[in-house]
Amino acid sequence: MGKKKRHQVFVLKPWCWYCEREFEDDKVLLQHQKSKHFKCQLCPRKLNTAGGLMVHSQQVHKCDPEPLTNTLPGRDGFDVEIFGMEGVPSNAQAEWKARKEAEAGAAALVAASTGQRPRHSYTVIPEADLTIALAQHKALMATRNKPVKSISTPMTQPPMVTAPNGAPIPFPMALPGMPPPTLPVGMPGFPPPPGFIPPFPMVVPPYPGIPGAGPVPTPPGAGTGVSPIPGPLRFTIDQAGTGNFTPIPGHTQPYPQTITPMQPGAQTPMPAAASATPAPAPSIAVNEIPTIQPPKDGVMWPDATASPAEKRAQQSRYRYTSPTPDGGEAAMAGRKRKAAADFL
Amino acid sequence: MTPDTSLQPPSDGISSLAWSSDSTRLLVASWDTTIQLHDLTGSPQPPQIFSHPAAVLAVTFGSSSSEAFSGGLDKRVRHWDFTTGHCRVLGKHDEAVSSIIWCTDQKILITGSWDRTLRVWDPYSDQPLRSTHSLPERIYNLSHAPATGNVLVSMAHRHVNVYSATELAQAQEGQDLRPTQERESALKFLTRSVACMADGKGWASGSIEGRIAVEYFDPDPASQAQKYAFRAHRQNVDGVDCVYPINALAYHPVFNTFASGGSDCHVSIWDHTAKKRMKLYSKYPTAISALAFSPDGRKLAIGASYEHDNAISGVDDQNRVMLLVKDGVMEDCKPKAKA
């Protein structure tokens, strides 16, 4: 960094001798000189040099020219012939260079003194910061997972929840028919590791720790409807997702009801789902996620075999199920149940 | 320039628009499973809503402005009587009904479906289904040119068939009518929309790849040599030439010029004889789904909604549905006098 700066010290930008202004390149400098300093006062003509302006004045206007305009004091004469950077007196050039170097050097020094401190901090004591960052990240991930929550079927057991005999709880997918091991009621549940991604995020979310709710009893195999534990509690988030919890008796519940926390209001963190449909089915969910980025080749409908309407008709919310004319809410629920059942 | 009149839109995408023959009523078919009837004679009112079990893809008025026909994803063809609000199911297809046209002269209803059949119905008979005609591909669009009695059928994989409405009306059940013409679309990509010219001599078709073709029915080589295609509804976004599907085409009933609407949110008016664009309306906030000129030629109904292609990225814009009526389009659609 400092090296680069020091290098830049020696790159002098073109500058105007008449007014000591710096320019990005020579072309701009020439334009500037023509319009600021070599402009004839008597006609719109602009000349290239001071000499040119003098000749122009004498020949066209038959008079001696006015002193040059917009210059620093003492630099308004016609004795020095300057064209861009050419013709600048060498002493003036040296003086300018020294001045710029001094300025740049000072600037580089300042930059170096301030710039080095953060560079050191890369290697120094990030530990405390790290723990804070980790905590923040955990909280973020927890809130992300929160709304896709249903206590119905724990897809994965929290890492430290084991049966009293030490055997890990069997994977709940294999649960039906298998007696789930008992669990001490009131044993604290543990949140899943941050960043945990449920294998089927939309329909059967994992058992996430409910942030801010404290320990929650974990009913293993609750989704099966067979609950060997006397009176374990289930919790659902209320519709607004405000974090108020309603205990639900842990006994047998029809399957669709266990999905109730997944109403649209609670779905917001999955942007695609929120935008797409109130009741997306997992198998079609991929189709319903709108392609946010325009395609690279600019073709907005790349499929040459099916029309947009045909693809759209395959989305779950448009799927036609029953011929009953009033198929609003009931059809929705039916579709949802079917989708979940298909998937299980 | 008067701004567009905004009508109460349906809650999901607009699939089809239809005007009554007296230009006073507008029917909107929507993916929200309804058809909505707007009366444009008086002050703006909420529409009458008629719900279906599934999304509606096609709608058309019958001979009068108090009856209409609809079809959609529930595969059934429905006959609506707006005076009584009564609905009669005429019959069904094996797949979703994608388009519907009413032939006033022959008093027949023609429906096209993704089940690769064209069905002809007599809605006033006890046995409404007159005949079924199988086609090589899924039917996407139907268009009727009353002036020449041609019925244009556009299908998947660029098939285009032309039937005669009289022959379709006379066809008996069990008879598989041969089309008058079997063609391949002049466009190299999937046909998205078609519209017959008001003078019935030809049609315009739009593809999913930002191109519009103008073709003629007359099989004479001189007429066929006149057909052409041009690029439209494209945009250069950051150096990438974006091509948008042309979702809607509609011919002006008086001046025989046509309007096109695409997923690029633009509506243009074209003069196919002068091969010129006459008007490009300012951009709409979301894709154009359907267009329909009123039969008196004064108004253009515009249905704007997300077409589930890749063109609309914002979630807000994807959920936006607009139903607009542009008044005073006579002037915009009048061909300029040749210099």
XYZ file of C-alpha atoms in Angstrom:
683
model
C 0.000 0.000 0.000
C 2.688 2.422 1.049
C 4.796 1.282 -1.865
C 2.047 2.110 -4.281
C 1.607 5.527 -2.780
C 5.305 6.265 -2.986
C 5.207 5.222 -6.572
C 2.394 7.635 -7.227
C 4.509 10.475 -5.894
C 6.531 10.429 -9.063
C 3.587 10.380 -11.420
C 2.863 13.996 -12.056
C -0.351 14.901 -13.677
C -0.298 17.455 -16.441
C -0.857 20.885 -15.067
C -1.402 24.360 -16.372
C 1.433 26.798 -15.825
C -0.865 29.774 -16.045
C -3.186 28.834 -13.195
C -1.439 25.828 -11.605
C -4.319 23.536 -12.014
C -3.901 19.775 -12.467
C -5.632 17.813 -15.219
C -6.304 14.185 -15.919
C -4.567 14.230 -19.271
C -3.004 16.505 -21.822
C -6.083 16.748 -23.968
C -8.118 18.260 -21.184
C -5.248 20.550 -20.355
C -5.135 21.834 -23.924
C -8.877 22.418 -23.931
C -8.591 24.255 -20.663
C -5.821 26.493 -21.891
C -7.620 27.331 -25.098
C -10.833 28.285 -23.425
C -9.489 29.909 -20.272
C -6.274 31.594 -21.239
C -5.976 31.829 -25.029
C -9.403 33.202 -25.772
C -9.570 36.378 -27.792
C -11.407 39.113 -25.955
C -12.724 40.741 -29.091
C -14.126 37.766 -30.977
C -15.143 34.191 -30.181
C -11.900 32.803 -31.553
C -9.776 30.570 -29.337
C -6.118 30.124 -30.090
C -3.671 27.391 -29.208
C -0.865 29.443 -27.707
C -0.153 32.875 -26.306
C 1.874 33.672 -29.411
C -1.019 32.636 -31.583
C -3.322 34.918 -29.681
C -0.925 37.845 -30.087
C -0.600 37.309 -33.844
C -4.385 36.936 -34.110
C -4.980 40.214 -32.256
C -2.473 42.127 -34.298
C -3.570 40.812 -37.677
C -7.333 40.509 -37.236
C -8.110 43.228 -34.782
C -5.101 45.444 -35.574
C -4.307 46.004 -31.918
C -2.063 44.727 -29.187
C -3.724 41.925 -27.211
C -5.074 42.291 -23.720
C -3.074 40.428 -21.055
C -3.947 36.747 -20.760
C -7.038 35.976 -18.746
C -7.587 33.860 -15.647
C -3.933 33.519 -14.820
C -1.966 33.702 -11.628
C -0.403 37.128 -11.038
C 2.726 37.633 -13.113
C 1.936 34.826 -15.531
C -0.217 36.789 -17.910
C 2.560 37.726 -20.305
C 3.120 36.709 -23.900
C 6.837 36.103 -23.535
C 6.507 32.450 -22.577
C 5.213 30.213 -25.336
C 3.324 27.375 -23.668
C 1.372 24.619 -25.344
C 0.034 22.144 -22.845
C 3.035 21.077 -20.826
C 5.481 22.140 -23.505
C 7.392 25.316 -22.916
C 6.896 25.408 -19.195
C 10.033 26.992 -17.732
C 12.243 24.320 -16.248
C 12.619 26.082 -12.916
C 8.837 26.279 -12.604
C 8.601 22.619 -13.458
C 11.164 21.628 -10.841
C 9.468 23.784 -8.252
C 6.125 22.189 -9.030
C 7.559 18.718 -8.844
C 9.156 19.348 -5.478
C 5.927 20.774 -4.140
C 3.905 17.798 -5.330
C 6.391 15.375 -3.898
C 6.244 17.067 -0.559
C 2.474 16.980 -0.585
C 2.317 13.370 -1.693
C 4.995 12.360 0.800
C 3.101 13.942 3.638
C -0.081 12.309 2.460
C 1.650 8.960 2.190
C 3.029 9.354 5.677
C -0.388 10.105 7.056
C -1.869 7.215 5.152
C 0.847 4.875 6.349
C 0.465 5.890 9.962
C -3.293 5.419 9.951
C -3.308 2.503 7.561
C -1.025 0.273 9.523
C -3.059 0.060 12.645
C -5.980 -1.901 11.155
C -3.543 -4.140 9.375
C -2.147 -5.279 12.695
C -5.548 -5.852 14.137
C -6.088 -8.654 11.656
C -3.803 -10.812 13.678
C -4.558 -9.528 17.134
C -7.223 -10.651 19.622
C -10.150 -11.554 17.474
C -11.246 -14.083 20.062
C -13.727 -11.946 21.924
C -15.021 -10.521 18.703
C -15.326 -13.995 17.306
C -17.500 -15.209 20.129
C -19.761 -12.235 19.733
C -19.980 -12.767 15.996
C -20.736 -16.423 16.553
C -23.515 -15.591 18.962
C -24.982 -13.135 16.509
C -24.799 -15.683 13.746
C -26.487 -18.291 15.903
C -29.285 -15.924 16.745
C -29.707 -15.087 13.091
C -29.866 -18.702 12.052
C -32.304 -19.483 14.825
C -34.708 -16.770 13.730
C -34.363 -17.991 10.193
C -35.355 -21.494 11.130
C -38.024 -20.430 13.511
C -41.039 -20.005 11.286
C -40.646 -23.249 9.424
C -41.398 -24.981 12.597
C -43.728 -27.700 13.413
C -43.300 -29.965 16.329
C -44.982 -32.757 14.491
C -42.088 -34.845 13.327
C -38.613 -34.256 14.565
C -36.526 -35.051 11.553
C -33.382 -35.099 13.522
C -32.809 -35.404 17.160
C -31.031 -32.627 18.929
C -27.488 -33.787 19.346
C -27.576 -34.280 23.077
C -30.988 -35.818 23.447
C -30.531 -39.491 24.012
C -32.562 -42.140 25.631
C -31.711 -42.861 29.233
C -29.833 -45.979 28.257
C -27.566 -43.866 26.177
C -28.804 -45.095 22.825
C -29.563 -42.325 20.381
C -33.171 -41.832 19.498
C -33.918 -43.702 16.314
C -34.451 -41.619 13.243
C -38.094 -40.684 13.327
C -38.689 -41.501 9.698
C -38.424 -45.131 10.670
C -40.648 -44.671 13.654
C -44.073 -46.056 12.801
C -44.452 -49.353 14.495
C -41.308 -48.935 16.495
C -41.781 -48.000 20.107
C -40.007 -44.760 20.672
C -37.743 -44.725 23.671
C -39.024 -42.858 26.606
C -37.584 -39.555 27.422
C -37.512 -37.836 30.747
C -40.253 -35.292 30.623
C -38.907 -31.845 31.024
C -35.518 -32.681 29.699
C -34.318 -29.597 27.941
C -34.359 -29.687 24.208
C -31.464 -28.261 22.363
C -31.470 -26.131 19.336
C -30.089 -27.641 16.202
C -26.694 -26.485 15.124
C -26.852 -23.100 13.492
C -27.028 -23.286 9.795
C -28.793 -26.575 9.985
C -30.793 -27.036 6.848
C -33.764 -29.303 7.072
C -33.750 -31.856 4.306
C -37.320 -30.949 3.371
C -37.665 -27.425 4.510
C -41.212 -26.775 3.488
C -43.197 -29.600 4.914
C -41.537 -31.460 7.680
C -39.305 -29.038 9.428
C -36.943 -30.281 12.034
C -37.304 -29.711 15.649
C -35.689 -26.374 16.119
C -35.063 -24.804 19.424
C -37.593 -22.122 19.918
C -35.534 -19.041 20.381
C -36.302 -17.218 23.498
C -38.641 -19.860 24.766
C -36.198 -21.607 26.960
C -36.077 -25.365 27.327
C -38.828 -27.234 25.619
C -39.720 -30.826 26.193
C -39.115 -32.962 23.188
C -41.718 -35.526 22.370
C -39.981 -38.071 20.242
C -42.114 -39.520 17.525
C -44.930 -37.121 18.177
C -45.903 -37.165 14.546
C -46.740 -40.804 14.644
C -49.685 -40.263 16.884
C -48.335 -42.858 19.306
C -47.225 -41.086 22.368
C -45.964 -43.330 25.110
C -45.066 -40.452 27.310
C -47.714 -39.278 29.659
C -48.593 -35.729 28.823
C -45.694 -34.324 26.892
C -46.381 -30.868 25.621
C -46.251 -29.658 22.112
C -45.773 -26.099 21.244
C -46.840 -24.215 18.249
C -46.132 -20.712 17.337
C -49.141 -18.518 17.033
C -49.957 -17.355 13.548
C -48.286 -14.030 13.761
C -45.063 -15.656 14.777
C -44.739 -13.269 17.660
C -43.186 -15.850 19.860
C -46.199 -16.571 22.036
C -46.541 -20.235 22.503
C -49.592 -22.299 22.859
C -49.174 -25.658 24.460
C -51.056 -28.337 22.623
C -51.884 -31.575 24.338
C -49.587 -34.190 23.023
C -52.119 -36.854 22.237
C -53.095 -38.067 18.846
C -53.659 -35.392 16.318
C -54.741 -35.705 12.719
C -51.783 -35.163 10.544
C -52.837 -32.022 8.703
C -53.325 -30.141 11.893
C -49.744 -30.563 12.814
C -48.893 -28.495 9.785
C -50.903 -25.539 10.902
C -47.930 -23.464 11.959
C -47.023 -23.279 8.311
C -49.721 -20.863 7.342
C -48.630 -18.088 5.029
C -48.121 -15.630 7.812
C -45.489 -17.788 9.352
C -43.657 -18.511 6.158
C -42.066 -15.234 5.454
C -38.414 -16.130 5.756
C -38.465 -18.239 2.642
C -38.868 -15.444 0.153
C -39.778 -17.668 -2.733
C -42.465 -19.447 -0.846
C -43.888 -16.270 0.524
C -44.164 -14.805 -2.895
C -45.329 -17.855 -4.688
C -48.231 -19.505 -3.020
C -50.084 -19.920 0.203
C -49.882 -23.704 0.108
C -46.896 -24.914 -1.814
C -46.312 -28.583 -2.205
C -42.760 -29.753 -1.765
C -42.529 -31.625 -5.026
C -43.449 -28.575 -7.071
C -41.837 -26.027 -4.858
C -38.849 -25.876 -7.150
C -41.030 -24.770 -10.024
C -42.616 -22.092 -7.975
C -39.476 -20.372 -6.969
C -39.350 -17.577 -9.459
C -36.099 -17.043 -11.205
C -35.118 -13.743 -9.779
C -32.167 -13.099 -12.013
C -32.857 -12.577 -15.673
C -31.242 -15.355 -17.648
C -27.757 -14.841 -18.982
C -28.690 -15.269 -22.607
C -31.654 -12.940 -22.263
C -34.217 -15.545 -23.279
C -37.135 -15.145 -20.935
C -38.822 -18.417 -21.838
C -36.155 -20.915 -22.852
C -38.487 -23.923 -22.977
C -39.414 -24.685 -26.579
C -41.748 -27.558 -25.765
C -44.234 -26.088 -23.323
C -45.879 -22.744 -22.920
C -45.590 -20.701 -19.719
C -49.237 -21.427 -19.007
C -48.688 -25.173 -19.178
C -45.839 -25.009 -16.726
C -47.825 -22.734 -14.516
C -50.786 -25.100 -14.496
C -48.577 -27.730 -12.913
C -47.962 -25.667 -9.841
C -49.686 -27.071 -6.814
C -51.943 -24.124 -6.284
C -53.393 -24.423 -9.759
C -53.638 -28.175 -9.696
C -57.162 -29.229 -10.346
C -58.371 -31.820 -7.890
C -62.093 -32.033 -7.490
C -65.030 -30.897 -9.564
C -66.864 -29.450 -6.583
C -67.622 -25.851 -7.462
C -66.818 -24.533 -4.020
C -63.346 -25.879 -3.622
C -61.762 -23.018 -1.756
C -60.499 -23.853 1.669
C -61.392 -27.523 1.659
C -59.564 -28.126 -1.578
C -56.568 -26.313 -0.241
C -56.434 -28.471 2.847
C -56.963 -31.569 0.762
C -54.162 -30.638 -1.536
C -51.894 -29.889 1.330
C -52.578 -33.167 3.004
C -52.074 -35.065 -0.179
C -48.820 -33.342 -0.816
C -47.494 -34.095 2.612
C -48.644 -37.676 2.443
C -47.079 -38.154 -0.958
C -43.859 -36.929 0.339
C -43.848 -39.108 3.428
C -53.575 11.657 -23.741
C -56.088 10.377 -21.264
C -54.695 7.983 -18.714
C -55.856 4.390 -18.702
C -58.955 3.631 -16.728
C -58.137 1.147 -14.037
C -60.714 -1.503 -13.210
C -60.780 -3.767 -10.210
C -58.391 -6.553 -11.113
C -58.742 -10.211 -10.244
C -56.555 -11.548 -7.451
C -54.301 -13.604 -9.696
C -52.968 -13.438 -13.241
C -55.220 -12.492 -16.131
C -55.464 -15.190 -18.767
C -57.952 -13.805 -21.216
C -60.108 -10.775 -22.003
C -63.285 -10.572 -24.043
C -65.551 -7.712 -25.069
C -69.247 -8.025 -25.681
C -70.319 -7.218 -29.223
C -71.864 -3.897 -28.129
C -68.573 -2.873 -26.451
C -70.269 -2.237 -23.121
C -69.100 -5.249 -21.173
C -65.706 -6.690 -20.539
C -65.067 -10.214 -19.340
C -61.855 -11.107 -17.585
C -60.700 -14.676 -17.106
C -58.183 -15.200 -14.379
C -55.950 -17.778 -12.780
C -57.742 -16.968 -9.525
C -60.481 -19.347 -10.792
C -62.992 -16.663 -11.653
C -64.386 -14.824 -14.584
C -65.294 -11.245 -13.846
C -67.862 -9.239 -15.720
C -67.307 -5.483 -15.882
C -70.034 -3.172 -17.029
C -68.466 -0.085 -18.560
C -71.585 1.925 -19.290
C -71.919 3.770 -16.025
C -69.663 4.748 -13.207
C -66.978 2.254 -12.249
C -68.442 -0.605 -10.283
C -67.032 -3.768 -8.826
C -67.415 -6.605 -11.302
C -69.781 -9.517 -11.092
C -67.672 -12.529 -10.228
C -68.378 -16.086 -11.344
C -66.160 -18.684 -9.793
C -64.874 -21.944 -11.202
C -63.243 -24.925 -9.522
C -59.916 -24.197 -11.181
C -58.054 -21.477 -13.012
C -59.828 -20.129 -16.082
C -57.780 -19.858 -19.240
C -60.272 -18.782 -21.863
C -63.458 -16.818 -22.056
C -65.644 -15.439 -24.808
C -69.017 -13.803 -25.146
C -71.753 -15.564 -27.044
C -74.097 -13.909 -29.475
C -75.462 -11.536 -26.869
C -73.725 -9.617 -24.125
C -75.585 -11.593 -21.469
C -74.105 -14.985 -22.241
C -70.575 -16.230 -22.258
C -68.473 -19.369 -22.409
C -65.471 -20.257 -20.343
C -62.950 -23.020 -20.013
C -59.832 -23.676 -18.023
C -57.843 -26.119 -15.972
C -60.972 -27.965 -14.815
C -61.289 -29.241 -18.438
C -64.954 -28.306 -18.632
C -66.656 -26.027 -21.073
C -69.179 -23.786 -19.372
C -72.034 -21.716 -20.682
C -72.914 -18.711 -18.509
C -76.157 -16.815 -18.534
C -75.580 -13.477 -16.859
C -79.245 -12.532 -16.608
C -79.926 -15.489 -14.332
C -76.378 -16.197 -13.191
C -76.949 -19.760 -14.286
C -74.091 -21.946 -15.456
C -74.358 -25.038 -17.592
C -71.508 -27.427 -18.214
C -71.623 -28.246 -21.910
C -69.096 -31.022 -21.670
C -65.463 -31.627 -21.073
C -62.094 -32.103 -22.653
C -59.502 -34.584 -21.433
C -57.102 -31.804 -20.572
C -57.313 -28.132 -19.745
C -59.263 -25.957 -22.170
C -56.768 -23.433 -23.480
C -58.893 -21.338 -25.800
C -62.450 -20.674 -26.813
C -64.029 -18.855 -29.715
C -67.636 -18.160 -30.606
C -68.576 -18.071 -34.280
C -71.547 -15.752 -34.475
C -72.484 -16.600 -38.063
C -72.481 -20.358 -37.555
C -73.695 -20.155 -33.942
C -71.101 -22.630 -32.841
C -68.612 -22.646 -30.037
C -65.133 -23.983 -30.757
C -62.822 -25.007 -27.964
C -59.194 -25.997 -28.101
C -57.451 -27.976 -25.421
C -54.097 -29.322 -24.343
C -55.622 -32.769 -24.999
C -54.885 -32.193 -28.733
C -58.467 -31.936 -29.798
C -60.676 -29.255 -31.209
C -64.312 -29.586 -30.180
C -67.311 -27.953 -31.718
C -70.336 -27.262 -29.550
C -73.902 -26.187 -30.050
C -74.731 -24.638 -26.692
C -78.488 -24.592 -27.276
C -78.884 -28.257 -28.053
C -79.502 -31.077 -25.611
C -76.392 -32.779 -26.911
C -74.047 -29.811 -27.010
C -70.999 -31.622 -28.369
C -71.190 -31.572 -32.157
C -67.840 -32.976 -33.186
C -64.286 -33.639 -32.074
C -61.247 -33.200 -34.276
C -57.870 -34.521 -33.344
C -54.777 -32.475 -33.958
C -51.072 -33.249 -33.900
C -50.251 -31.160 -30.851
C -51.584 -29.359 -27.796
C -53.670 -26.396 -28.830
C -52.495 -23.049 -27.487
C -54.585 -20.493 -29.296
C -57.612 -20.171 -31.482
C -58.480 -17.165 -33.551
C -61.472 -16.583 -35.736
C -61.663 -14.337 -38.797
C -65.387 -13.797 -39.381
C -64.678 -11.876 -42.599
C -63.346 -14.956 -44.365
C -64.710 -17.664 -42.076
C -61.268 -19.003 -41.241
C -60.480 -20.539 -37.909
C -56.829 -20.491 -36.998
C -55.462 -23.087 -34.599
C -51.986 -22.638 -33.204
C -50.372 -25.519 -31.403
C -47.253 -26.571 -29.592
C -44.196 -27.362 -31.679
C -45.118 -24.587 -34.122
C -48.005 -26.380 -35.772
C -50.617 -24.132 -37.294
C -53.837 -25.404 -38.835
C -56.517 -23.488 -40.634
C -60.119 -24.653 -40.643
C -63.216 -23.275 -42.225
C -65.848 -22.313 -39.703
C -68.650 -23.509 -42.013
C -67.080 -26.928 -42.396
C -66.567 -27.170 -38.659
C -70.229 -26.294 -38.137
C -71.350 -28.980 -40.553
C -69.010 -31.693 -39.336
C -70.733 -34.653 -37.688
C -69.607 -36.427 -34.563
C -67.131 -39.132 -35.410
C -65.982 -37.338 -38.532
C -62.420 -36.121 -38.248
C -62.396 -33.025 -40.377
C -59.272 -32.351 -42.400
C -57.972 -28.856 -41.953
C -58.027 -26.544 -44.974
C -54.366 -25.889 -44.439
C -51.647 -27.455 -42.333
C -48.676 -25.256 -41.791
C -45.645 -24.682 -39.713
C -45.338 -21.348 -37.991
C -43.138 -18.801 -39.721
C -41.416 -18.308 -36.394
C -38.709 -20.642 -35.210
C -39.909 -20.744 -31.625
C -42.979 -21.743 -29.675
C -46.053 -19.800 -30.697
C -47.333 -17.767 -27.806
C -50.148 -15.750 -29.340
C -52.086 -15.372 -32.581
C -54.652 -12.935 -33.906
C -56.505 -12.941 -37.211
C -56.609 -9.750 -39.213
C -59.814 -7.778 -39.133
C -60.171 -8.223 -42.897
C -59.620 -11.955 -42.465
C -56.841 -12.154 -45.027
C -54.151 -13.294 -42.671
C -52.925 -13.303 -39.144
C -50.177 -12.197 -36.860
C -48.436 -14.589 -34.519
C -46.042 -13.914 -31.707
C -43.484 -16.317 -30.310
C -41.890 -16.714 -26.933
C -38.730 -15.351 -28.490
C -39.597 -11.695 -29.113
C -40.654 -12.036 -32.716
C -43.882 -11.374 -34.591
C -44.794 -12.909 -37.934
C -47.446 -11.720 -40.363
C -48.835 -14.461 -42.599
C -51.647 -14.788 -45.099
C -54.333 -17.423 -45.571
C -54.339 -17.249 -49.344
C -52.229 -20.205 -50.540
C -51.369 -18.337 -53.737
C -47.546 -17.972 -53.927
C -47.853 -14.226 -54.492
C -49.675 -13.871 -51.184
C -47.369 -16.274 -49.437
C -44.383 -14.251 -50.582
C -45.755 -11.341 -48.592
C -45.326 -13.035 -45.259
C -42.649 -11.686 -43.015
C -41.447 -11.628 -39.448
C -39.790 -8.999 -37.364
C -38.265 -8.625 -33.948
C -40.257 -6.976 -31.247
C -40.455 -6.779 -27.494
C -36.770 -6.943 -26.923
C -34.533 -4.932 -24.695
C -30.854 -4.549 -24.353
C -30.175 -4.897 -20.671
C -26.523 -4.471 -19.709
C -25.325 -5.608 -23.086
C -27.528 -8.709 -23.158
C -30.223 -8.742 -25.789
C -33.245 -9.810 -23.770
C -36.034 -11.469 -25.714
C -39.478 -11.552 -24.182
C -42.471 -13.714 -24.982
C -45.210 -11.921 -26.872
C -48.156 -12.839 -24.727
C -50.923 -11.005 -26.461
C -51.925 -9.866 -29.922
C -55.119 -8.134 -30.948
C -56.257 -6.688 -34.248
C -58.050 -3.389 -34.330
C -61.514 -4.107 -35.736
C -61.704 -0.913 -37.802
C -58.233 -0.066 -39.003
C -56.787 -3.553 -39.309
C -53.687 -2.622 -37.391
C -52.675 -4.674 -34.403
C -51.539 -4.331 -30.843
C -48.964 -6.566 -29.224
C -48.132 -6.998 -25.571
C -45.146 -8.795 -24.150
C -43.478 -9.839 -20.962
C -41.299 -6.746 -21.356
C -44.282 -4.793 -19.999
C -44.798 -2.893 -23.242
C -47.768 -2.510 -25.553
C -47.127 -1.523 -29.156
C -49.391 -0.774 -32.085
C -48.229 -1.982 -35.492
C -49.308 -1.395 -39.041
C -48.580 -4.647 -40.840
C -49.063 -3.222 -44.337
C -46.721 -0.292 -43.837
C -44.479 -2.577 -41.756
C -44.185 0.136 -39.150
C -44.720 0.578 -35.485
C -47.220 3.333 -34.978
C -47.212 3.594 -31.238
C -45.241 2.401 -28.267
C -47.087 3.042 -25.061
C -45.175 3.804 -21.923
C -44.020 0.830 -19.945
C -46.406 -0.927 -17.596
C -45.301 -2.101 -14.176
C -45.677 -5.765 -15.022
C -45.935 -8.109 -18.000
C -48.800 -7.785 -20.458
C -50.936 -10.926 -20.341
C -53.910 -10.161 -22.519
C -55.138 -7.504 -24.927
C -58.535 -6.969 -26.502
C -59.942 -4.181 -28.651
C -63.567 -3.338 -28.117
C -65.595 -4.193 -31.232
C -66.270 -0.485 -31.877
C -62.520 0.080 -31.903
C -62.530 2.834 -29.311
C -61.028 1.006 -26.382
C -58.217 -1.363 -25.706
C -58.470 -3.582 -22.654
C -55.109 -4.478 -21.177
C -54.559 -7.251 -18.685
C -51.196 -6.951 -16.976
C -49.892 -9.683 -14.697
C -46.863 -11.866 -14.179
C -46.705 -14.624 -16.776
C -44.474 -17.001 -14.794
C -41.620 -16.622 -17.219
C -38.257 -15.224 -16.248
C -39.025 -11.651 -17.167
C -40.340 -10.236 -13.923
C -37.990 -10.434 -11.011
C -39.467 -8.375 -8.194
C -41.818 -10.178 -5.870
C -44.072 -7.139 -5.739
C -44.306 -7.001 -9.486
C -44.942 -10.708 -9.677
C -47.937 -10.356 -7.413
C -49.236 -7.282 -9.170
C -52.309 -7.644 -11.337
C -53.708 -4.748 -13.306
C -56.768 -4.422 -15.459
C -56.765 -1.302 -17.594
C -58.929 0.119 -20.309
C -57.213 2.508 -22.668
C -59.647 4.904 -24.216
C -59.226 6.879 -27.417
C -57.090 4.307 -29.191
C -58.788 5.141 -32.517
C -56.239 7.851 -33.172
C -53.278 5.666 -32.243
C -54.403 2.807 -34.445
C -55.265 4.813 -37.531
C -52.717 4.084 -40.244
C -50.786 7.130 -41.316
C -51.606 8.355 -44.810
C -48.909 7.306 -47.228
C -46.637 10.154 -48.143
